Coordinates of C-alpha atoms in Angstrom, one line a residue:
Chain A
X1 CA -14.4 23.2 -1.4
X2 CA -15.4 19.9 0.1
X3 CA -18.5 18.2 -1.4
X4 CA -20.5 15.2 -0.4
X5 CA -21.3 12.3 -2.8
X6 CA -24.8 13.6 -3.2
X7 CA -23.7 17.1 -4.1
X8 CA -21.1 15.7 -6.5
X9 CA -23.9 13.6 -8.2
X10 CA -26.1 16.7 -8.6
X11 CA -23.2 18.7 -10.0
X12 CA -22.3 16.0 -12.5
X13 CA -25.9 15.4 -13.6
X14 CA -26.1 19.0 -14.8
X15 CA -23.7 17.9 -17.5
X16 CA -24.5 14.2 -17.9
X17 CA -28.3 14.7 -18.0
X18 CA -29.2 12.5 -15.1
X19 CA -27.3 9.5 -16.3
X20 CA -25.4 9.2 -13.0
X21 CA -27.2 7.4 -10.3
X22 CA -26.7 8.1 -6.6
X23 CA -27.0 5.1 -4.2
X24 CA -27.3 5.9 -0.6
X25 CA -25.9 3.2 1.7
X26 CA -27.3 2.3 5.1
X27 CA -24.0 0.9 6.2
X28 CA -20.7 2.2 5.1
X29 CA -20.1 4.5 2.2
X30 CA -22.6 5.7 -0.5
X31 CA -21.6 5.5 -4.2
X32 CA -22.5 6.5 -7.7
X33 CA -23.2 4.1 -10.5
X34 CA -22.3 4.8 -14.1
X35 CA -22.7 3.0 -17.4
X36 CA -19.5 1.9 -19.2
X37 CA -20.5 4.0 -22.2
X38 CA -19.9 7.3 -20.4
X39 CA -17.3 6.1 -17.9
X40 CA -14.3 7.5 -19.6
X41 CA -15.8 10.9 -20.2
X42 CA -17.0 11.0 -16.6
X43 CA -13.6 10.0 -15.3
X44 CA -12.0 12.8 -17.3
X45 CA -14.5 15.3 -15.9
X46 CA -13.8 14.0 -12.4
X47 CA -10.1 14.5 -12.8
X48 CA -10.1 17.8 -14.6
X49 CA -13.1 19.8 -13.5
X50 CA -12.1 22.7 -11.3
X51 CA -14.7 22.0 -8.6
X52 CA -13.8 18.2 -8.5
X53 CA -10.1 17.7 -9.2
X54 CA -10.0 14.0 -8.3
X55 CA -6.2 13.7 -8.7
X56 CA -5.7 10.5 -6.8
X57 CA -7.2 7.1 -7.8
X58 CA -6.7 5.4 -4.4
X59 CA -8.0 2.0 -5.4
X60 CA -9.6 0.1 -8.2
X61 CA -11.1 -3.2 -7.5
X62 CA -12.9 -5.9 -9.5
X63 CA -15.9 -7.6 -8.0
X64 CA -17.8 -10.6 -9.1
X65 CA -21.6 -10.3 -8.5
X66 CA -22.5 -13.9 -8.8
X67 CA -26.2 -13.6 -8.2
X68 CA -26.7 -11.1 -11.0
X69 CA -24.2 -12.8 -13.3
X70 CA -22.3 -9.5 -13.5
X71 CA -18.8 -8.2 -13.0
X72 CA -18.1 -4.9 -11.5
X73 CA -15.3 -2.4 -11.0
X74 CA -15.2 0.0 -8.1
X75 CA -13.1 3.1 -8.2
X76 CA -12.1 4.9 -5.0
X77 CA -11.2 8.5 -5.8
X78 CA -9.8 11.2 -3.6
X79 CA -9.0 14.8 -4.2
X80 CA -6.0 16.0 -2.3
X81 CA -6.8 19.5 -3.4
X82 CA -10.5 19.8 -2.3
X83 CA -10.3 16.9 0.2
X84 CA -13.4 15.1 -1.0
X85 CA -13.8 11.5 -1.9
X86 CA -16.0 9.5 -4.2
X87 CA -16.9 5.9 -4.8
X88 CA -17.8 5.1 -8.4
X89 CA -19.1 1.8 -9.6
X90 CA -19.6 0.3 -13.0
X91 CA -21.2 -3.1 -13.8
X92 CA -21.0 -5.2 -16.9
X93 CA -22.5 -8.6 -17.9
X94 CA -20.4 -11.7 -17.3
X95 CA -20.5 -12.7 -21.0
X96 CA -19.2 -9.4 -22.3
X97 CA -17.2 -7.8 -19.5
X98 CA -15.7 -4.8 -21.3
X99 CA -15.0 -1.6 -19.4
X100 CA -13.1 1.4 -20.8
X101 CA -9.6 1.8 -19.3
X102 CA -8.8 4.9 -17.2
X103 CA -5.0 4.2 -17.5
X104 CA -4.4 7.3 -19.5
X105 CA -6.0 9.5 -16.8
X106 CA -4.5 7.9 -13.7
X107 CA -1.3 5.9 -14.4
X108 CA -1.9 3.9 -11.2
X109 CA -4.7 2.2 -12.9
X110 CA -2.2 0.3 -15.1
X111 CA -1.5 -2.4 -12.6
X112 CA -4.8 -2.3 -10.8
X113 CA -6.6 -3.0 -14.1
X114 CA -4.2 -5.8 -15.0
X115 CA -5.0 -7.3 -11.6
X116 CA -8.8 -7.0 -12.1
X117 CA -8.4 -8.6 -15.5
X118 CA -6.2 -11.4 -14.1
X119 CA -8.3 -12.3 -11.0
X120 CA -11.8 -11.3 -12.0
X121 CA -11.7 -11.3 -15.8
X122 CA -12.8 -7.8 -16.6
X123 CA -11.4 -6.6 -20.0
X124 CA -10.3 -3.0 -20.1
X125 CA -10.6 -1.5 -23.5
X126 CA -7.8 0.9 -24.3
X127 CA -5.3 -0.5 -21.7
X128 CA -1.8 -0.4 -23.3
X129 CA -0.6 -3.7 -21.8
X130 CA -3.4 -5.8 -20.6
X131 CA -1.6 -9.0 -19.5
X132 CA -2.0 -11.2 -16.4
X133 CA 0.0 -9.8 -13.5
X134 CA -0.1 -12.3 -10.6
X135 CA -0.8 -15.7 -12.3
X136 CA 1.2 -17.2 -15.2
X137 CA 0.2 -16.0 -18.7
X138 CA -1.2 -19.4 -19.6
X139 CA -3.2 -19.9 -16.4
X140 CA -6.8 -20.9 -17.0
X141 CA -9.7 -19.0 -15.4
X142 CA -10.0 -16.0 -13.1
X143 CA -9.3 -17.1 -9.5
X144 CA -11.4 -14.4 -7.7
X145 CA -14.6 -15.3 -9.5
X146 CA -17.0 -16.9 -7.0
X147 CA -17.6 -19.9 -9.4
X148 CA -13.9 -20.4 -10.1
X149 CA -12.7 -24.0 -10.4
X150 CA -9.0 -24.5 -10.1
X151 CA -7.3 -26.5 -12.9
X152 CA -6.1 -29.8 -11.6
X153 CA -2.7 -29.8 -13.3
X154 CA -0.5 -27.0 -14.6
X155 CA 2.3 -28.1 -17.0
X156 CA 1.9 -31.7 -15.6
X157 CA 2.3 -30.6 -12.0
X158 CA -0.7 -31.1 -9.7
X159 CA -2.0 -27.9 -8.2
X160 CA -3.0 -29.6 -4.9
X161 CA -6.7 -30.2 -5.1
Chain B
X1 CA 52.9 7.0 -27.0
X2 CA 50.6 4.8 -29.0
X3 CA 47.0 5.8 -28.8
X4 CA 44.8 3.1 -27.5
X5 CA 41.6 2.8 -29.4
X6 CA 39.0 0.3 -28.2
X7 CA 37.5 -1.8 -31.0
X8 CA 33.9 -0.7 -31.5
X9 CA 32.2 -3.0 -34.0
X10 CA 29.2 -1.3 -35.4
X11 CA 26.7 -4.0 -34.3
X12 CA 27.8 -3.6 -30.7
X13 CA 27.0 0.0 -30.6
X14 CA 23.4 -0.5 -31.8
X15 CA 22.3 -3.6 -29.9
X16 CA 20.3 -3.4 -26.8
X17 CA 20.2 -6.4 -24.5
X18 CA 17.5 -7.7 -22.2
X19 CA 18.7 -9.1 -18.9
X20 CA 17.0 -10.3 -15.7
X21 CA 17.8 -8.5 -12.5
X22 CA 17.3 -9.8 -9.0
X23 CA 17.1 -11.0 -6.3
X24 CA 18.5 -7.9 -4.9
X25 CA 16.9 -6.7 -1.6
X26 CA 16.8 -9.2 1.2
X27 CA 13.0 -9.1 0.9
X28 CA 13.1 -9.9 -2.8
X29 CA 14.8 -13.3 -2.5
X30 CA 13.6 -14.9 -5.8
X31 CA 10.1 -13.3 -5.6
X32 CA 10.8 -10.3 -7.9
X33 CA 12.3 -10.3 -11.3
X34 CA 13.0 -7.2 -13.2
X35 CA 13.3 -7.4 -17.0
X36 CA 15.8 -4.8 -17.9
X37 CA 16.5 -3.7 -21.4
X38 CA 20.0 -2.1 -21.4
X39 CA 22.0 -0.2 -24.0
X40 CA 25.5 -0.7 -22.5
X41 CA 25.2 0.5 -18.9
X42 CA 22.1 2.6 -19.5
X43 CA 18.6 1.3 -18.7
X44 CA 16.2 1.7 -21.6
X45 CA 13.3 0.0 -19.9
X46 CA 12.7 -1.8 -16.6
X47 CA 9.7 -4.0 -16.2
X48 CA 9.0 -5.6 -12.9
X49 CA 7.6 -9.2 -13.1
X50 CA 5.6 -10.1 -10.0
X51 CA 3.3 -12.8 -8.8
X52 CA 5.8 -15.4 -7.4
X53 CA 4.8 -15.0 -3.8
X54 CA 1.0 -14.7 -4.3
X55 CA -0.7 -16.5 -1.5
X56 CA -4.3 -15.7 -2.4
X57 CA -5.1 -13.5 0.6
X58 CA -8.2 -12.1 -1.0
X59 CA -9.6 -15.4 -2.1
X60 CA -8.9 -17.0 1.3
X61 CA -10.3 -14.1 3.3
X62 CA -13.5 -14.2 1.3
X63 CA -13.9 -17.9 1.9
X64 CA -13.5 -17.8 5.7
X65 CA -17.0 -16.4 6.3
X66 CA -16.0 -14.6 9.4
X67 CA -14.4 -11.1 9.9
X68 CA -12.4 -12.1 13.0
X69 CA -10.7 -15.1 11.4
X70 CA -9.1 -12.9 8.7
X71 CA -6.8 -11.1 11.1
X72 CA -3.9 -13.6 11.2
X73 CA -3.8 -13.6 7.4
X74 CA -3.5 -9.9 7.1
X75 CA -0.2 -10.2 9.0
X76 CA 1.2 -12.0 6.1
X77 CA 0.5 -9.2 3.6
X78 CA 3.4 -7.1 4.7
X79 CA 5.3 -9.2 7.2
X80 CA 7.8 -6.5 8.3
X81 CA 4.9 -4.2 9.4
X82 CA 2.3 -6.8 10.4
X83 CA 0.7 -4.6 13.1
X84 CA -0.2 -2.0 10.5
X85 CA -1.8 -4.6 8.3
X86 CA -3.9 -5.8 11.3
X87 CA -4.7 -2.4 12.5
X88 CA -5.9 -1.2 9.0
X89 CA -8.1 -4.2 8.6
X90 CA -9.5 -4.1 12.1
X91 CA -10.3 -0.4 11.8
X92 CA -12.1 -1.0 8.5
X93 CA -14.3 -3.8 10.1
X94 CA -15.0 -1.7 13.2
X95 CA -16.1 1.2 11.0
X96 CA -18.3 -1.0 8.9
X97 CA -19.9 -2.7 11.8
X98 CA -19.9 0.4 14.1
X99 CA -17.9 -1.0 17.0
X100 CA -16.6 1.5 19.5
X101 CA -13.2 0.8 20.9
X102 CA -12.0 1.7 24.5
X103 CA -9.5 4.6 24.9
X104 CA -6.8 2.5 26.3
X105 CA -6.9 0.1 23.3
X106 CA -6.6 3.1 20.9
X107 CA -3.5 4.3 22.8
X108 CA -2.0 0.9 22.8
X109 CA -2.6 0.4 19.1
X110 CA -0.9 3.8 18.3
X111 CA 2.1 3.0 20.4
X112 CA 2.5 -0.4 18.9
X113 CA 2.0 0.9 15.4
X114 CA 4.6 3.6 15.8
X115 CA 7.1 1.1 17.3
X116 CA 6.5 -1.1 14.3
X117 CA 7.0 1.9 12.0
X118 CA 10.4 2.5 13.5
X119 CA 11.3 -1.2 13.2
X120 CA 10.1 -1.2 9.6
X121 CA 12.0 1.9 8.6
X122 CA 15.1 0.6 10.3
X123 CA 14.9 -2.5 8.1
X124 CA 14.3 -0.4 5.1
X125 CA 17.2 2.0 5.8
X126 CA 19.5 -0.8 6.8
X127 CA 18.9 -2.8 3.7
X128 CA 19.0 0.3 1.5
X129 CA 22.5 0.9 2.7
X130 CA 23.3 -2.7 2.1
X131 CA 22.1 -2.4 -1.5
X132 CA 24.7 0.2 -2.0
X133 CA 27.5 -1.7 -0.3
X134 CA 27.3 -0.2 3.2
X135 CA 27.3 -3.1 5.6
X136 CA 27.9 -1.4 9.0
X137 CA 24.7 0.7 9.1
X138 CA 22.7 -2.5 8.5
X139 CA 24.1 -4.0 11.7
X140 CA 23.4 -0.8 13.6
X141 CA 19.8 -0.7 12.4
X142 CA 19.2 -4.4 13.2
X143 CA 20.5 -4.0 16.8
X144 CA 17.9 -1.3 17.3
X145 CA 15.2 -3.2 15.5
X146 CA 15.9 -6.2 17.7
X147 CA 15.1 -4.1 20.8
X148 CA 11.7 -3.3 19.3
X149 CA 11.0 -6.8 18.3
X150 CA 11.7 -7.9 21.9
X151 CA 9.2 -5.4 23.2
X152 CA 6.6 -6.6 20.7
X153 CA 7.4 -10.2 21.5
X154 CA 6.8 -9.6 25.2
X155 CA 3.4 -8.0 24.3
X156 CA 2.1 -10.5 21.8
X157 CA 4.2 -13.6 22.1
X158 CA 5.4 -13.4 18.5
X159 CA 8.3 -11.6 16.8
X160 CA 7.0 -11.0 13.3
X161 CA 3.4 -12.2 12.8
X162 CA 1.6 -10.9 15.8
X163 CA -2.1 -11.6 15.6
X164 CA -2.5 -9.2 18.5
X165 CA -5.0 -6.6 17.4
X166 CA -8.5 -8.0 17.2
X167 CA -11.8 -6.6 16.1
X168 CA -13.0 -4.4 19.1
X169 CA -9.8 -4.5 21.1
X170 CA -6.6 -6.4 21.7
X171 CA -6.0 -10.1 22.2
X172 CA -4.7 -9.7 25.8
X173 CA -3.6 -7.0 28.1
X174 CA -0.1 -5.5 27.9
X175 CA 2.7 -6.8 30.3
X176 CA 3.4 -4.7 33.4
X177 CA 6.8 -3.4 32.4
X178 CA 5.7 -2.4 28.9
X179 CA 5.9 1.3 29.7
X180 CA 9.4 1.2 31.3
X181 CA 10.6 -1.0 28.4
X182 CA 9.4 1.4 25.8
X183 CA 10.9 4.5 27.7
X184 CA 14.2 2.6 27.9
X185 CA 14.1 2.0 24.1
X186 CA 13.2 5.6 23.3
X187 CA 16.0 7.1 25.5
X188 CA 18.5 4.7 24.0
X189 CA 17.4 5.2 20.4
X190 CA 17.6 9.0 20.1
X191 CA 21.4 9.1 20.2
X192 CA 21.5 6.2 17.8
X193 CA 19.8 8.2 15.1
X194 CA 22.7 10.7 15.2
X195 CA 25.2 7.8 14.8
X196 CA 23.2 6.6 11.8
X197 CA 23.3 10.0 10.3
X198 CA 27.1 10.0 10.6
X199 CA 27.3 6.7 8.9
X200 CA 24.9 7.2 6.0
X201 CA 23.1 10.6 5.7
X202 CA 26.2 12.8 5.4
X203 CA 28.5 10.1 3.9
X204 CA 29.7 11.4 0.6
X205 CA 29.8 8.0 -1.1
X206 CA 26.2 7.4 0.0
X207 CA 25.2 10.9 -1.3
X208 CA 26.9 10.3 -4.6
X209 CA 25.0 7.1 -5.1
X210 CA 21.6 8.4 -4.1
X211 CA 21.4 12.2 -4.9
X212 CA 19.8 13.1 -8.3
X213 CA 19.0 9.4 -8.9
X214 CA 15.5 8.1 -9.7
X215 CA 13.9 11.5 -9.5
X216 CA 10.1 11.2 -9.0
X217 CA 8.4 14.6 -9.6
X218 CA 5.4 15.4 -7.4
X219 CA 2.8 15.4 -10.2
X220 CA 3.9 12.0 -11.5
X221 CA 3.9 10.6 -8.0
X222 CA 0.3 11.7 -7.5
X223 CA -0.8 10.4 -10.9
X224 CA 0.6 7.1 -9.9
X225 CA -1.1 7.4 -6.5
X226 CA 2.2 7.0 -4.7
X227 CA 2.0 7.2 -1.0
X228 CA 4.1 7.2 2.2
X229 CA 7.8 8.2 2.0
X230 CA 7.7 7.7 -1.8
X231 CA 5.2 10.6 -2.1
X232 CA 6.6 12.7 0.7
X233 CA 10.1 12.3 -0.7
X234 CA 8.8 14.2 -3.8
X235 CA 7.9 17.1 -1.6
X236 CA 4.2 16.5 -1.1
X237 CA 3.1 16.9 2.5
X238 CA 0.6 14.2 2.7
X239 CA 0.2 11.8 5.6
X240 CA -3.0 9.9 6.2
X241 CA -2.4 10.1 10.0
X242 CA -2.8 13.9 9.7
X243 CA -4.7 14.6 6.4
X244 CA -7.4 11.9 6.8
X245 CA -6.9 11.1 10.5
X246 CA -8.0 7.7 11.9
X247 CA -7.8 6.2 15.4
X248 CA -6.6 8.9 17.8
X249 CA -3.8 10.4 15.7
X250 CA -5.4 13.8 15.8
X251 CA -4.5 14.1 19.5
X252 CA -0.8 14.0 18.9
X253 CA 1.6 16.8 17.9
X254 CA 4.0 15.7 15.1
X255 CA 5.4 17.0 11.9
X256 CA 5.4 15.5 8.4
X257 CA 8.9 15.4 7.0
X258 CA 9.1 16.0 3.2
X259 CA 11.9 15.8 0.7
X260 CA 13.5 19.2 -0.1
X261 CA 16.3 18.3 -2.4
X262 CA 18.9 19.2 0.2
X263 CA 21.7 17.4 -1.6
X264 CA 20.2 16.9 -5.0
X265 CA 16.8 17.2 -6.7
X266 CA 13.5 16.9 -4.9
X267 CA 12.2 13.4 -5.1
X268 CA 15.4 11.6 -5.6
X269 CA 16.6 8.4 -3.7
X270 CA 18.3 10.4 -1.0
X271 CA 15.0 12.4 -0.3
X272 CA 13.0 9.2 0.1
X273 CA 15.7 7.9 2.5
X274 CA 15.8 11.0 4.6
X275 CA 12.1 11.1 5.0
X276 CA 12.2 7.7 6.6
X277 CA 15.0 8.7 9.0
X278 CA 13.1 11.8 10.1
X279 CA 9.8 9.9 10.4
X280 CA 11.4 7.7 13.0
X281 CA 12.0 10.8 15.1
X282 CA 8.4 11.9 14.6
X283 CA 7.2 8.4 15.7
X284 CA 9.3 8.7 18.9
X285 CA 7.4 12.0 19.6
X286 CA 4.0 10.3 19.1
X287 CA 5.0 7.3 21.3
X288 CA 6.1 9.7 24.1
X289 CA 2.9 11.6 24.1
X290 CA 0.8 8.4 23.9
X291 CA 2.7 6.9 26.8
X292 CA 2.0 10.0 28.9
X293 CA -1.7 10.2 28.0
X294 CA -2.6 6.6 28.1
X295 CA -5.1 5.6 30.9
X296 CA -3.6 3.0 33.2
X297 CA -6.8 1.1 33.8
X298 CA -9.3 -0.5 31.5
X299 CA -10.2 -3.9 30.0
X300 CA -8.8 -4.3 26.5
X301 CA -11.3 -7.0 25.7
X302 CA -14.3 -4.9 26.8
X303 CA -15.7 -4.1 23.3
X304 CA -14.7 -7.4 21.6
X305 CA -17.9 -9.0 20.3
X306 CA -18.4 -12.7 21.1
X307 CA -19.9 -13.3 17.7
X308 CA -19.6 -10.7 15.0
X309 CA -22.9 -9.7 13.5
X310 CA -22.3 -8.8 9.9
X311 CA -24.2 -6.1 8.1
X312 CA -24.8 -5.5 4.4
X313 CA -22.7 -2.7 3.2
X314 CA -19.3 -1.7 2.0
X315 CA -16.4 0.5 3.0
X316 CA -13.0 1.6 2.0
X317 CA -10.7 2.5 4.9
X318 CA -7.1 3.6 4.5
X319 CA -4.3 3.9 7.0
X320 CA -0.7 5.0 6.9
X321 CA 1.7 2.1 7.0
X322 CA 5.5 2.6 6.9
X323 CA 5.3 2.2 3.1
X324 CA 2.3 4.3 2.6
X325 CA -1.5 4.0 2.1
X326 CA -2.9 0.7 2.9
X327 CA -6.6 0.4 2.0
X328 CA -9.1 -2.3 2.7
X329 CA -12.1 -2.4 0.5
X330 CA -14.7 -4.6 2.1
X331 CA -18.1 -5.6 0.8
X332 CA -20.0 -7.4 3.5
X333 CA -23.2 -9.4 3.4
X334 CA -25.4 -10.7 6.2
X335 CA -23.4 -13.9 6.2
X336 CA -20.0 -12.3 6.4
X337 CA -17.4 -10.8 4.1
X338 CA -18.2 -11.1 0.3
X339 CA -15.2 -9.2 -1.1
X340 CA -12.0 -8.1 0.6
X341 CA -9.6 -6.2 -1.5
X342 CA -6.3 -5.1 0.0
X343 CA -4.8 -2.0 -1.7
X344 CA -1.2 -2.2 -0.6
X345 CA 1.4 0.6 -0.9
X346 CA 4.2 -1.8 -2.1
X347 CA 2.1 -2.8 -5.1
X348 CA 1.3 0.7 -6.2
X349 CA 4.8 2.1 -5.4
X350 CA 6.5 -0.7 -7.4
X351 CA 4.4 0.1 -10.5
X352 CA 6.2 3.5 -10.7
X353 CA 9.6 1.8 -11.2
X354 CA 9.4 1.8 -15.1
X355 CA 8.6 5.5 -15.0
X356 CA 11.6 6.6 -12.8
X357 CA 14.3 4.2 -14.0
X358 CA 14.4 5.2 -17.7
X359 CA 17.9 6.5 -18.5
X360 CA 19.4 5.4 -15.2
X361 CA 22.6 3.3 -15.0
X362 CA 22.2 -0.4 -14.1
X363 CA 24.0 0.2 -10.8
X364 CA 21.6 3.1 -10.0
X365 CA 18.6 0.8 -10.7
X366 CA 19.7 -1.0 -7.6
X367 CA 19.5 2.2 -5.6
X368 CA 16.1 3.0 -7.1
X369 CA 14.5 -0.3 -6.2
X370 CA 16.0 -0.1 -2.7
X371 CA 14.7 3.4 -2.2
X372 CA 11.1 2.3 -3.0
X373 CA 11.3 0.0 0.1
X374 CA 8.9 -2.7 -1.2
X375 CA 8.0 -5.8 0.6
X376 CA 7.0 -8.5 -1.8
X377 CA 4.4 -9.9 0.5
X378 CA 2.6 -6.6 0.1
X379 CA 3.1 -6.6 -3.7
X380 CA 1.7 -10.0 -4.3
X381 CA -0.6 -10.5 -1.3

């Protein structure tokens, strides 16, 4: 049965004691926010609960919220069984950006999390192989951060700035 | 007769070897490296190493400060199906900023996208055959693809990177003989699919090389969020054009071909191949219906805003490209785009390679990579 984000939040909060916050958007899609401490348990519920069955993690994106000095991860989930969708967001401080990995639940997160780590700098606890994926292993900094400064040379080759 | 015994030193039997594989596919010319650990001819592990083509699409798009300026850069994401990349992005922006598009534009977009899908599948099938040593089908496919590229060139002025679909409409109106050109192509292409089937689909060497190879079970495919022919090859009837319809796809009558394991196991390389072949026929059906229904009059620039007024909000919009689900996650601020993430099917589909290549022979690994039909521009962005 198809559920809206609001219904899903209500359903989840019966179990998570109101820890999940529903944010209604004026433009675009609404989402739920969740703290990193219950993210993994929530993700497992989202995947396995009979009423939810989010079997498809469509997209996982890292975001740098520069004004708040925070890093975030957005999960776009889809259930091909019940046909409902959900946007889930988690935020962590820039100094200690640790988010639990969901790789063991949705294998597709493996590369997406590596990309978010590489380009934004989010560390995923529990990821089996958290290495850079697009830049070289010894690259400095995380290019998609808003305050990123490109290194001038890389192995004695100028990077063109 | 003397018995020939091959010398088998003990250390040779135990040792595995790590070798680099690639470039293989014409679209992986030095931009994909696969680290393969082999035990003799058997693949123990295959790890793709990507990032050589990365051109910072996301960083650049976020720095432009204007939604309209991003369109030409989306073309470069997957350069063999550029129109789909544009269309997906433009639809996402239109949804976010609530821009209504005229009917004629919607029909034009669908026709162009389906033509592009055929062109892209022709390239995919042709080069897949080439990977396995079949050269002639490649030429057959390219002759047909060329006809589509000519039509698209007449429409947009470019052969590969079109920059033709814009936020709210199209860059310019279509040429007068567009309809007759497209009909001519359709009528000529139908019999060609039969020829292609004679050359590849029922060819016993091709079947030997692809059936039962690189089997991807449906539940694994879903767990990896596979999409497009990669998912449908595994027998899952899932097509965003039908299951999460966008644009005007719900007006057309077409089927979703899925892999059935006709010559091997469901989800093998042959199934992924045949899904692409059958999808071309379905695309022809869509184009025919769209050509018949399309209104003749109308200004394609009517809904194009002079200046795009950005709103604060965010959206994730997915569309079905020849390779699968292309999603754009856009966070927008009053001043313009803040974060643009492109979720590309090639990136996700390639990440499945380690899971389906274990235990394959090295020669089969070539078939498996070819059957995924990746474009590295889409993997690295």
